[in-house]
CSV table of C-alpha atoms in Angstrom, one decimal:
chain,number,residue,atom,x,y,z
N,1,MET,CA,47.7,18.4,-171.0
N,2,HIS,CA,45.2,16.6,-168.7
N,3,GLU,CA,46.6,13.6,-167.1
N,4,ARG,CA,44.3,10.8,-165.6
N,5,LEU,CA,46.2,8.8,-162.9
N,6,ALA,CA,44.9,5.8,-161.0
N,7,GLN,CA,44.6,7.5,-157.6
N,8,TRP,CA,44.3,4.2,-155.7
N,9,ASP,CA,47.7,3.1,-156.8
N,10,PHE,CA,49.2,6.1,-155.0
N,11,VAL,CA,47.2,5.5,-152.0
N,12,ILE,CA,48.2,1.9,-151.7
N,13,ALA,CA,51.9,2.8,-152.3
N,14,ALA,CA,51.8,5.4,-149.5
N,15,TYR,CA,50.0,3.2,-147.1
N,16,ALA,CA,52.5,0.3,-147.9
N,17,ILE,CA,55.5,2.6,-147.2
N,18,GLY,CA,54.0,3.8,-143.9
N,19,VAL,CA,52.7,0.5,-142.6
N,20,ILE,CA,55.7,-1.6,-143.6
N,21,GLY,CA,58.2,1.2,-142.4
N,22,THR,CA,56.5,1.4,-139.0
N,23,CYS,CA,56.2,-2.4,-138.5
N,24,LEU,CA,59.9,-2.8,-139.5
N,25,MET,CA,61.0,-0.1,-137.0
N,26,VAL,CA,58.9,-1.4,-134.2
N,27,GLY,CA,60.1,-5.0,-134.8
N,28,TRP,CA,63.7,-4.1,-135.2
N,29,THR,CA,63.6,-2.0,-132.0
N,30,LEU,CA,62.0,-4.8,-130.0
N,31,VAL,CA,64.5,-7.4,-131.1
N,32,ALA,CA,67.5,-5.1,-130.5
N,33,MET,CA,66.1,-4.3,-127.0
N,34,ARG,CA,65.5,-7.9,-126.1
N,35,ARG,CA,69.0,-8.8,-127.4
N,36,ALA,CA,70.7,-6.0,-125.4
N,37,GLU,CA,68.8,-6.9,-122.2
N,38,MET,CA,69.7,-10.6,-122.6
N,39,ARG,CA,73.4,-9.8,-123.1
N,40,ARG,CA,73.3,-7.6,-119.9
N,41,ASP,CA,71.7,-10.3,-117.9
N,42,LEU,CA,74.2,-12.8,-119.3
N,43,VAL,CA,77.2,-10.5,-118.2
N,44,ARG,CA,75.6,-10.1,-114.9
N,45,GLY,CA,75.1,-13.8,-114.5
N,46,SER,CA,78.6,-14.7,-115.3
N,47,ALA,CA,79.9,-12.0,-113.0
N,48,ARG,CA,77.8,-13.4,-110.2
N,49,ALA,CA,79.1,-16.9,-110.9
N,50,ASN,CA,82.8,-15.7,-110.8
N,51,SER,CA,82.1,-13.9,-107.4
N,52,GLY,CA,80.9,-17.1,-105.8
N,53,GLY,CA,77.2,-16.5,-106.2
N,54,THR,CA,77.0,-13.4,-104.2
N,55,PRO,CA,74.5,-11.1,-105.7
N,56,GLU,CA,76.0,-7.7,-107.1
N,57,ALA,CA,74.8,-4.3,-106.6
P,1,MET,CA,75.6,-1.5,-112.6
P,2,GLN,CA,73.8,1.3,-110.8
P,3,MET,CA,74.4,4.6,-112.2
P,4,ARG,CA,74.7,7.2,-109.5
P,5,ARG,CA,72.4,10.2,-109.3
P,6,ARG,CA,74.4,13.2,-110.1
P,7,SER,CA,73.7,16.5,-108.4
P,8,PRO,CA,72.8,19.3,-110.6
P,9,PRO,CA,75.9,21.4,-111.7
P,10,LEU,CA,74.2,24.8,-111.1
P,11,GLY,CA,74.0,26.3,-107.6
P,12,PRO,CA,71.2,28.4,-106.3
P,13,CYS,CA,70.4,31.0,-108.8
P,14,PRO,CA,71.5,34.5,-107.5
P,15,ALA,CA,68.7,36.2,-109.5
P,16,ALA,CA,66.0,34.6,-107.4
P,17,PRO,CA,67.3,33.7,-103.9
P,18,GLN,CA,63.9,33.8,-102.3
P,19,VAL,CA,62.7,31.2,-104.9
P,20,ALA,CA,65.3,28.7,-103.9
P,21,GLU,CA,64.8,29.4,-100.2
P,22,HIS,CA,61.0,28.9,-100.1
P,23,ARG,CA,60.9,26.3,-102.9
P,24,GLN,CA,57.9,28.1,-104.3
P,25,PRO,CA,57.7,29.5,-107.8
P,26,ALA,CA,57.3,33.3,-107.8
P,27,ALA,CA,55.4,35.1,-110.3
P,28,GLY,CA,57.5,35.7,-113.5
P,29,VAL,CA,60.4,33.5,-112.4
P,30,ALA,CA,58.9,30.0,-112.8
P,31,GLY,CA,61.7,29.1,-115.3
P,32,LEU,CA,64.4,30.0,-112.7
P,33,TYR,CA,62.5,28.0,-110.1
P,34,TRP,CA,62.9,24.8,-112.3
P,35,ILE,CA,66.6,25.6,-112.9
P,36,ASP,CA,67.1,25.8,-109.1
P,37,ASN,CA,64.8,22.9,-108.2
P,38,PRO,CA,65.0,20.1,-110.7
P,39,ALA,CA,63.9,17.5,-108.2
P,40,PRO,CA,60.8,16.1,-109.8
P,41,MET,CA,62.8,15.6,-113.1
P,42,HIS,CA,65.8,14.1,-111.2
P,43,GLY,CA,63.4,11.5,-109.6
P,44,PHE,CA,63.8,9.5,-112.9
P,45,ALA,CA,67.5,10.0,-113.0
P,46,ASN,CA,67.9,6.6,-111.2
P,47,PRO,CA,68.0,4.0,-114.2
P,48,ALA,CA,66.4,1.3,-111.9
P,49,ARG,CA,63.4,3.5,-111.2
P,50,PHE,CA,63.2,4.4,-114.9
P,51,LEU,CA,63.3,0.7,-116.0
P,52,ARG,CA,60.6,-0.2,-113.4
P,53,LEU,CA,58.3,2.3,-115.2
P,54,ALA,CA,59.6,1.6,-118.7
P,55,ARG,CA,58.9,-2.2,-118.5
P,56,TRP,CA,55.2,-1.8,-118.3
P,57,LEU,CA,54.9,1.5,-120.2
P,58,THR,CA,56.7,0.2,-123.4
P,59,PRO,CA,54.2,-2.6,-124.3
P,60,LEU,CA,51.3,-0.5,-123.2
P,61,LEU,CA,52.3,2.4,-125.6
P,62,LEU,CA,53.2,0.1,-128.5
P,63,GLY,CA,50.0,-2.0,-128.1
P,64,SER,CA,47.6,0.9,-127.8
P,65,GLY,CA,49.4,2.9,-130.5
P,66,LEU,CA,49.3,0.1,-133.0
P,67,LEU,CA,45.6,-0.6,-132.3
P,68,LEU,CA,44.6,3.2,-132.7
P,69,ALA,CA,46.9,3.8,-135.6
P,70,SER,CA,45.5,0.6,-137.4
P,71,GLY,CA,41.9,1.7,-136.7
P,72,ALA,CA,42.5,5.2,-137.9
P,73,LEU,CA,44.2,4.0,-141.1
P,74,LEU,CA,41.3,1.6,-141.9
P,75,TRP,CA,38.8,4.3,-141.2
P,76,GLY,CA,40.6,6.7,-143.6
P,77,LEU,CA,40.9,4.0,-146.2
P,78,LEU,CA,37.5,2.4,-146.2
P,79,VAL,CA,35.0,4.7,-144.4
P,80,VAL,CA,36.1,8.3,-145.4
P,81,PRO,CA,34.5,9.6,-148.6
P,82,PRO,CA,36.8,11.0,-151.5
P,83,ASP,CA,37.4,14.7,-151.2
P,84,ARG,CA,35.8,17.2,-153.6
P,85,LEU,CA,39.1,18.4,-155.1
P,86,MET,CA,41.8,15.8,-154.1
P,87,GLY,CA,39.6,12.7,-154.8
P,88,ASP,CA,40.9,9.5,-153.2
P,89,THR,CA,44.4,10.9,-152.8
P,90,VAL,CA,43.2,12.6,-149.6
P,91,ARG,CA,43.6,9.3,-147.8
P,92,ILE,CA,47.3,9.5,-148.1
P,93,LEU,CA,47.1,12.4,-145.6
P,94,PHE,CA,46.2,10.0,-142.8
P,95,ILE,CA,49.6,8.5,-143.0
P,96,HIS,CA,51.6,11.4,-144.3
P,97,VAL,CA,50.6,14.1,-141.7
P,98,PRO,CA,51.4,11.8,-138.6
P,99,CYS,CA,54.8,10.9,-140.2
P,100,VAL,CA,55.7,14.5,-140.8
P,101,TRP,CA,54.5,15.6,-137.3
P,102,LEU,CA,56.6,12.9,-135.6
P,103,GLY,CA,59.6,13.8,-137.8
P,104,MET,CA,59.5,17.3,-136.1
P,105,ALA,CA,58.4,15.9,-132.7
P,106,GLY,CA,61.6,13.6,-132.9
P,107,TRP,CA,63.9,16.5,-133.3
P,108,SER,CA,62.1,18.6,-130.6
P,109,THR,CA,62.7,15.7,-128.3
P,110,ILE,CA,66.4,15.7,-129.2
P,111,ALA,CA,66.6,19.4,-128.6
P,112,ILE,CA,64.9,19.3,-125.1
P,113,SER,CA,66.9,16.3,-124.0
P,114,SER,CA,70.1,17.9,-125.2
P,115,LEU,CA,69.2,21.1,-123.2
P,116,VAL,CA,68.5,19.0,-120.0
P,117,GLU,CA,71.6,17.1,-120.5
P,118,LEU,CA,73.8,20.3,-120.9
P,119,VAL,CA,72.1,22.3,-118.0
P,120,TRP,CA,71.2,19.7,-115.5
P,121,ARG,CA,73.6,16.7,-116.5
P,122,HIS,CA,70.6,14.5,-116.3
P,123,PRO,CA,72.0,10.9,-116.8
P,124,LEU,CA,69.0,9.8,-118.9
P,125,ALA,CA,68.8,13.0,-121.0
P,126,ALA,CA,71.5,12.0,-123.4
P,127,ILE,CA,70.0,8.5,-123.8
P,128,SER,CA,66.5,9.8,-124.5
P,129,GLY,CA,68.0,12.1,-127.2
P,130,ARG,CA,69.8,9.2,-128.9
P,131,ALA,CA,66.7,7.0,-128.5
P,132,ALA,CA,64.6,9.5,-130.3
P,133,ALA,CA,67.0,10.0,-133.2
P,134,VAL,CA,66.4,6.7,-135.2
P,135,PRO,CA,62.6,6.7,-135.0
P,136,GLY,CA,62.6,10.5,-135.8
P,137,ALA,CA,64.7,9.9,-138.9
P,138,ALA,CA,62.5,7.0,-140.0
P,139,PHE,CA,59.3,9.1,-139.7
P,140,THR,CA,61.0,11.9,-141.6
P,141,ALA,CA,62.0,9.7,-144.4
P,142,MET,CA,58.4,8.1,-144.5
P,143,GLY,CA,56.9,11.6,-144.4
P,144,LEU,CA,59.1,12.6,-147.4
P,145,ALA,CA,58.2,9.5,-149.4
P,146,THR,CA,54.5,9.6,-148.7
P,147,GLY,CA,54.4,13.4,-149.4
P,148,SER,CA,56.2,12.8,-152.7
P,149,ILE,CA,53.6,10.1,-153.6
P,150,TRP,CA,50.7,12.4,-152.6
P,151,GLY,CA,52.3,15.4,-154.8
P,152,ARG,CA,52.5,13.4,-158.0
P,153,PRO,CA,48.6,13.1,-158.6
P,154,THR,CA,47.9,16.4,-156.7
P,155,TRP,CA,50.5,18.8,-158.0
P,156,GLY,CA,51.6,16.8,-161.1
P,157,THR,CA,55.2,16.4,-159.8
P,158,TRP,CA,57.0,14.2,-157.4
P,159,TRP,CA,59.3,17.0,-156.0
P,160,VAL,CA,59.8,20.8,-156.0
P,161,TRP,CA,62.6,22.6,-154.3
P,162,ASP,CA,60.4,24.9,-152.3
P,163,GLY,CA,60.7,26.0,-148.7
P,164,ARG,CA,58.7,23.2,-147.0
P,165,LEU,CA,60.1,20.2,-148.9
P,166,THR,CA,63.7,21.5,-148.8
P,167,SER,CA,63.7,22.4,-145.1
P,168,PHE,CA,62.1,18.9,-144.5
P,169,LEU,CA,64.8,17.2,-146.5
P,170,ILE,CA,67.5,19.1,-144.5
P,171,LEU,CA,65.8,17.8,-141.3
P,172,LEU,CA,66.5,14.2,-142.6
P,173,PHE,CA,70.2,15.1,-143.2
P,174,LEU,CA,70.4,16.7,-139.7
P,175,TYR,CA,69.1,13.4,-138.3
P,176,PHE,CA,71.8,11.5,-140.2
P,177,GLY,CA,74.5,13.8,-138.8
P,178,TYR,CA,73.1,13.5,-135.2
P,179,ILE,CA,73.1,9.6,-135.4
P,180,ALA,CA,76.7,9.6,-136.7
P,181,LEU,CA,77.8,12.1,-134.1
P,182,ALA,CA,76.0,10.2,-131.2
P,183,ASN,CA,77.6,6.8,-132.4
P,184,ALA,CA,81.1,8.5,-132.5
P,185,ALA,CA,80.5,10.1,-129.1
P,186,GLN,CA,79.6,6.8,-127.6
P,187,ARG,CA,82.9,5.2,-128.7
P,188,ASP,CA,84.8,8.2,-127.4
P,189,ALA,CA,82.8,8.6,-124.1
P,190,ALA,CA,85.3,6.3,-122.2
P,191,ALA,CA,88.2,8.5,-123.2
P,192,GLY,CA,86.3,11.5,-121.7
P,193,SER,CA,86.6,13.5,-124.9
P,194,GLY,CA,83.5,15.6,-124.3
P,195,ALA,CA,82.0,14.4,-127.5
P,196,ASN,CA,78.6,13.9,-125.7
P,197,ARG,CA,78.5,17.7,-125.2
P,198,VAL,CA,79.2,18.3,-128.9
P,199,THR,CA,76.3,15.9,-129.8
P,200,ALA,CA,74.0,17.9,-127.4
P,201,ILE,CA,75.0,21.2,-128.8
P,202,PHE,CA,74.3,19.9,-132.3
P,203,GLY,CA,70.9,18.8,-131.2
P,204,ILE,CA,70.1,22.3,-129.9
P,205,VAL,CA,71.5,24.1,-132.9
P,206,GLY,CA,69.5,21.8,-135.3
P,207,ALA,CA,66.3,22.8,-133.7
P,208,ILE,CA,66.4,26.1,-135.6
P,209,ASN,CA,65.1,24.1,-138.6
P,210,ILE,CA,61.9,23.3,-136.8
P,211,PRO,CA,60.2,26.7,-136.8
P,212,ILE,CA,61.6,27.2,-140.3
P,213,ILE,CA,59.7,24.0,-141.5
P,214,ASN,CA,56.5,25.2,-139.7
P,215,ARG,CA,56.6,28.7,-141.1
P,216,SER,CA,58.0,27.9,-144.5
P,217,VAL,CA,54.5,27.8,-146.2
P,218,VAL,CA,53.8,31.3,-144.8
P,219,TRP,CA,57.1,33.0,-145.6
P,220,TRP,CA,57.7,31.6,-149.1
P,221,ASN,CA,55.5,30.9,-152.1
P,222,SER,CA,55.0,27.3,-152.3
P,223,LEU,CA,53.0,24.5,-154.0
P,224,HIS,CA,52.3,23.2,-150.5
P,225,GLN,CA,49.1,24.5,-148.9
P,226,PRO,CA,49.3,26.9,-145.9
P,227,PRO,CA,48.7,25.4,-142.4
P,228,SER,CA,45.3,23.7,-142.3
P,229,ILE,CA,45.3,23.2,-138.4
P,230,THR,CA,46.4,26.2,-136.2
P,231,MET,CA,45.9,27.0,-132.6
P,232,GLY,CA,42.1,26.3,-131.9
P,233,LYS,CA,41.2,26.4,-135.6
P,234,SER,CA,41.0,23.9,-138.5
P,235,SER,CA,40.0,24.4,-142.1
P,236,ILE,CA,39.6,20.5,-142.5
P,237,ASP,CA,36.1,19.1,-142.4
P,238,GLY,CA,35.3,17.0,-139.4
P,239,THR,CA,34.9,13.9,-141.7
P,240,PHE,CA,38.6,14.0,-142.5
P,241,LEU,CA,39.8,15.7,-139.2
P,242,TRP,CA,38.7,13.0,-136.7
P,243,PRO,CA,40.5,10.0,-138.4
P,244,LEU,CA,43.5,12.3,-138.9
P,245,LEU,CA,43.6,13.1,-135.2
P,246,PHE,CA,43.2,9.4,-134.3
P,247,ALA,CA,46.0,8.4,-136.6
P,248,ALA,CA,48.2,11.3,-135.1
P,249,VAL,CA,47.6,10.0,-131.5
P,250,GLY,CA,48.2,6.4,-132.5
P,251,PHE,CA,51.5,7.0,-134.3
P,252,SER,CA,52.6,9.3,-131.4
P,253,LEU,CA,52.0,6.4,-128.9
P,254,ILE,CA,54.0,4.2,-131.3
P,255,PHE,CA,56.8,6.6,-131.4
P,256,GLY,CA,56.8,7.0,-127.5
P,257,GLY,CA,56.9,3.1,-127.2
P,258,VAL,CA,59.8,2.9,-129.7
P,259,VAL,CA,61.8,5.6,-127.8
P,260,LEU,CA,61.3,3.9,-124.6
P,261,ALA,CA,62.4,0.6,-126.0
P,262,ARG,CA,65.4,2.2,-127.5
P,263,MET,CA,66.2,3.8,-124.1
P,264,ARG,CA,66.0,0.4,-122.4
P,265,MET,CA,68.3,-1.0,-125.2
P,266,LEU,CA,70.9,1.7,-124.8
P,267,LEU,CA,70.8,1.5,-121.0
P,268,ALA,CA,71.3,-2.4,-121.2
P,269,ASP,CA,74.3,-1.8,-123.6
P,270,ILE,CA,75.9,0.7,-121.1
P,271,GLN,CA,75.3,-1.5,-118.1
P,272,ALA,CA,76.8,-4.6,-119.9
P,273,GLU,CA,79.8,-2.6,-121.2
P,274,ALA,CA,80.5,-1.1,-117.7
P,275,ARG,CA,80.4,-4.6,-116.1
P,276,LEU,CA,82.7,-6.0,-118.9
P,277,ARG,CA,85.1,-3.2,-118.3
P,278,ARG,CA,85.2,-3.7,-114.6
P,279,LYS,CA,85.6,-7.5,-115.1
P,280,ALA,CA,88.6,-6.8,-117.4
P,281,MET,CA,90.2,-4.5,-114.9
P,282,ALA,CA,89.8,-6.9,-111.9
């Protein structure tokens, strides 16, 4: 049996998976990194305020 | 919090005393030299120094990687002619091959980080291994999906249980196991359970799958073609090879940027947790 398939449909599906997957991974990583660094700075800031404004090591 | 730089646990290697004494690699014992003198590597054991470097390197790697990968994919999609045998489906390779390569590179990163963590107790090694796990798993999953999509018009089937595909699926399960183990180890780390060492050992043992994936098309009969690019040789025509190489470099830069960003995230989490713990104890 010879099957004729629309090859471009497969190409577009593969590119969509690769491009969307990569963009989601990069976006999610950057958001998670920014959130973690903001939380650390917040904790540092409150610790500094509690110690009377003296900078901590 | 400043993480203290820990001294390497191994003392001078008795097998090569003159190497340790003169700090010069002697012929044939270069490996022992690096075990004895890990100073260049420990230069980045200080998180503050690492963060200074990572802050400008992360956007640089991500930006250049996204540009290069986008250019290579557009080149493969719009400029490259259809292949004589595969037709237009050859374009899938420009995204499939980098994903597969980074799936394997991700586990290699985990294995090397685990080794460095176990041998030299490098403070950032465990973090770099954990940071490479999620992008490695993501690229492995994308490699499996795009390979399956390429297989349907080329082989006439979405999936076959041959050596290459099965060993690559096992790699994805190994990633899931490593991520679960690393998360559990992070929770138990405060109790000093030694779970981090178990995660590192799992990272090294799992690396046995990498040469199996690589050699599977040579060892066993498979629908998958034998290696097209070997040391210094390529059976791929230059028309397809150049965009493929650009795509591989672009996606590798993205991978590097994501790993650095995840290392920054994990370090920030550790620093915040340590400060909160100290605050609670005070």
